[in-house]
Coordinates of C-alpha atoms in Angstrom, one line a residue:
M297 CA 0.0 0.0 0.0
V298 CA 1.4 3.3 -1.1
G299 CA 1.4 6.0 1.6
I300 CA -0.1 9.4 0.8
R301 CA 2.0 12.2 1.9
P302 CA 0.0 15.3 3.0
L303 CA 0.4 18.4 0.8
V304 CA 1.8 21.2 2.9
L305 CA 1.4 24.8 1.5
G306 CA 3.9 27.2 2.7
L307 CA 3.2 30.9 2.8
S308 CA 6.1 32.9 1.5
T309 CA 6.6 36.5 2.4
V310 CA 6.1 38.7 -0.7
P311 CA 7.2 42.3 -0.5
V312 CA 4.4 44.7 -1.2
L313 CA 5.1 47.9 -3.2
V314 CA 2.9 50.8 -1.9
L315 CA 2.3 53.7 -4.2
T316 CA 1.5 57.0 -2.7
A317 CA -0.4 59.4 -4.8
C318 CA 0.7 63.0 -4.7
S319 CA -2.1 65.5 -4.5
G320 CA -2.1 69.3 -4.6
G321 CA -1.4 70.3 -8.2
A322 CA -4.1 69.0 -10.4
D323 CA -6.7 71.3 -9.0
G324 CA -4.8 74.5 -9.7
S325 CA -4.3 75.4 -6.0
T326 CA -1.4 77.5 -4.9
S327 CA 1.8 76.3 -3.4
T328 CA 1.6 75.4 0.3
G329 CA 5.1 76.5 1.1
T330 CA 6.6 73.0 1.6
S331 CA 9.8 72.2 -0.4
E332 CA 9.3 69.6 -3.1
S333 CA 12.9 69.6 -4.3
S334 CA 14.4 67.3 -1.8
G335 CA 15.1 64.8 -4.5
A336 CA 16.3 67.3 -7.0
G337 CA 20.0 66.9 -6.4
S338 CA 21.8 70.1 -5.8
Q339 CA 18.9 72.3 -6.9
R340 CA 17.9 74.9 -4.3
P341 CA 14.2 75.3 -3.6
S342 CA 12.7 78.5 -4.9
P343 CA 11.2 80.9 -2.4
V344 CA 7.5 80.8 -2.0
L345 CA 5.7 84.0 -2.6
P346 CA 3.5 85.6 0.1
S347 CA -0.2 85.9 -0.6
F348 CA -1.2 88.9 -2.6
K349 CA -4.9 88.2 -2.3
G350 CA -6.9 91.4 -1.7
K351 CA -4.3 93.7 -3.2
K352 CA -4.9 95.9 -6.2
L353 CA -3.4 95.4 -9.6
D354 CA -1.3 98.5 -9.4
A355 CA 0.2 97.4 -6.1
I356 CA 1.0 93.9 -7.5
S357 CA 2.8 95.3 -10.6
A358 CA 4.9 97.7 -8.6
E359 CA 5.9 95.2 -5.9
F360 CA 6.9 92.5 -8.4
E361 CA 9.1 94.9 -10.4
R362 CA 10.8 95.8 -7.1
S363 CA 11.0 92.6 -5.1
W364 CA 10.4 89.6 -7.4
P365 CA 12.2 90.4 -10.7
A366 CA 13.0 86.7 -11.4
Y367 CA 9.3 85.8 -11.5
T368 CA 7.2 85.8 -14.7
T369 CA 3.7 87.1 -14.0
S370 CA 0.5 86.7 -15.8
Y371 CA -2.9 88.3 -15.1
R372 CA -6.2 86.6 -15.6
A373 CA -9.5 88.4 -15.8
L374 CA -11.9 86.2 -13.8
T375 CA -14.8 87.8 -15.5
D376 CA -14.2 85.9 -18.7
G377 CA -11.1 83.9 -18.0
H378 CA -8.7 85.5 -20.5
I379 CA -5.2 86.6 -19.9
F380 CA -4.6 90.3 -20.1
D381 CA -1.6 92.6 -20.0
G382 CA -2.6 94.8 -17.1
E383 CA -3.1 97.8 -19.3
S384 CA -6.6 97.3 -20.5
Y385 CA -8.2 97.1 -17.1
S386 CA -8.3 99.5 -14.2
G387 CA -5.5 99.3 -11.7
T388 CA -8.1 99.0 -8.9
W389 CA -9.0 95.4 -9.8
I390 CA -8.4 93.0 -6.9
V391 CA -6.4 89.8 -6.7
C392 CA -8.8 86.9 -5.9
T393 CA -6.7 83.9 -6.9
Q394 CA -2.9 83.2 -6.9
V395 CA -1.4 80.2 -8.6
E396 CA 2.3 79.8 -8.3
D397 CA 4.9 77.5 -9.9
S398 CA 7.9 78.1 -7.6
Q399 CA 10.2 75.8 -9.5
A400 CA 9.6 77.6 -12.8
K401 CA 9.3 80.9 -11.1
K402 CA 5.9 81.7 -12.6
V403 CA 2.8 83.1 -10.9
E404 CA -0.7 83.8 -12.2
F405 CA -3.0 86.2 -10.5
G406 CA -6.7 86.2 -11.0
F407 CA -8.5 89.5 -10.8
L408 CA -12.0 90.7 -10.3
P409 CA -13.4 94.3 -10.3
P410 CA -13.7 95.8 -6.9
Q411 CA -17.5 95.8 -7.3
V412 CA -17.5 92.0 -7.3
P413 CA -16.7 90.3 -4.0
C414 CA -14.1 87.5 -4.3
P415 CA -15.6 84.1 -3.7
P416 CA -13.3 81.5 -2.0
D417 CA -12.5 79.7 -5.3
G418 CA -12.5 82.8 -7.6
R419 CA -15.6 81.6 -9.5
V420 CA -18.4 84.1 -9.6
T421 CA -21.8 82.5 -10.4
S422 CA -23.9 85.7 -10.3
W423 CA -23.2 88.9 -12.1
P424 CA -24.8 92.3 -11.9
V425 CA -26.7 93.5 -15.0
V426 CA -26.6 96.8 -16.8
P427 CA -29.4 99.1 -15.5
N428 CA -31.7 101.1 -17.8
Y429 CA -30.3 104.6 -18.1
V430 CA -32.8 105.8 -20.8
G431 CA -34.8 108.7 -19.6
K432 CA -32.2 109.8 -17.0
T433 CA -29.8 112.7 -17.7
G434 CA -26.3 111.9 -18.5
H435 CA -25.2 113.5 -15.2
E436 CA -27.5 111.0 -13.4
A437 CA -26.3 108.0 -15.4
R438 CA -22.5 108.6 -15.3
P439 CA -21.8 108.2 -11.5
A440 CA -24.1 105.2 -11.3
A441 CA -22.3 103.6 -14.2
L442 CA -18.9 104.2 -12.7
R443 CA -20.0 102.7 -9.4
L444 CA -21.2 99.6 -11.3
G445 CA -17.8 99.0 -12.9
F446 CA -17.7 100.9 -16.2
P447 CA -14.4 102.7 -16.3
G448 CA -15.8 105.5 -18.5
V449 CA -18.9 107.0 -19.9
S450 CA -19.2 108.7 -23.3
S451 CA -22.1 110.8 -24.6
Q452 CA -23.1 112.1 -28.0
P453 CA -26.3 113.8 -29.2
L454 CA -28.6 111.5 -31.2
V455 CA -28.9 114.4 -33.8
T456 CA -25.4 115.7 -34.4
E457 CA -25.9 118.2 -37.2
G458 CA -24.9 121.7 -36.0
Y459 CA -23.5 120.6 -32.6
D460 CA -19.9 120.3 -31.4
D461 CA -18.3 117.1 -30.2
G462 CA -18.3 118.0 -26.5
S463 CA -20.0 116.2 -23.7
H464 CA -23.8 116.5 -23.4
L465 CA -24.4 114.8 -20.1
E466 CA -26.9 117.4 -19.1
R467 CA -29.3 116.0 -21.7
V468 CA -31.7 113.1 -21.4
V469 CA -30.4 109.6 -22.5
C470 CA -32.1 108.3 -25.6
T471 CA -30.2 105.0 -26.1
Q472 CA -27.4 103.2 -24.4
D473 CA -24.7 100.6 -25.3
P474 CA -24.5 98.0 -23.8
P475 CA -28.3 97.8 -23.4
A476 CA -30.2 97.4 -20.2
G477 CA -30.2 93.9 -18.8
A478 CA -26.9 92.8 -20.3
S479 CA -24.6 90.9 -18.0
M480 CA -21.7 93.0 -16.5
R481 CA -19.5 90.0 -16.8
E482 CA -19.0 90.9 -20.5
H483 CA -18.7 94.7 -20.0
Y484 CA -16.2 95.3 -17.1
G485 CA -13.4 97.3 -18.6
T486 CA -15.5 98.8 -21.4
T487 CA -17.1 102.2 -21.9
L488 CA -20.8 102.9 -21.5
S489 CA -21.9 104.8 -24.6
L490 CA -24.9 107.1 -24.3
R491 CA -26.8 108.8 -27.1
V492 CA -28.6 111.8 -25.7
A493 CA -31.3 114.2 -26.8
D494 CA -30.7 117.2 -29.1
S495 CA -30.7 120.7 -27.7
K496 CA -34.5 120.8 -27.8
G497 CA -34.9 117.6 -25.7
S498 CA -36.0 115.4 -28.6
C499 CA -34.8 111.9 -29.1
S500 CA -36.1 111.6 -32.7
R501 CA -33.7 111.7 -35.6

């Protein structure tokens, strides 16, 4: 009779490779100030910028020219998301977001007009609309438009024959551009154009 030997299964120890996912870069958040260059050989970690949130565009430009000349800066208008050169918009716009690449020495600032409160993530979901200025005088419309975020207001008589090219804000507004009800998201940084009545107060051509 042949004996049956019991099968013995031995458990061998297998090393387990644990992968740790790195977070904090895919969501566009700013640098936290920890050095990520410990494995970069002899490279020295770049300094991390202080927070400029809440400061005006004019202050940012002046401070970077003076204190951070090695950094490349870009400015994003959070109203429509495009990059601008800092000259087409008022210097009173406020920094709401700051995204830094300390290794490449680059930083992008996101700006909103001072009339729009900065949300925590820089994403505004509700925008003011252009009021109806028709029927008001230009003198009434102009300060209200400036407070809303238009950097300038122009006026011209609806009937121009025989009149000079000066301002006519004392006259009644006949038409406006942009029109009433338009979203200010599209019109921050633009001029409100008013066509006003002729010298007799008429809006007819």
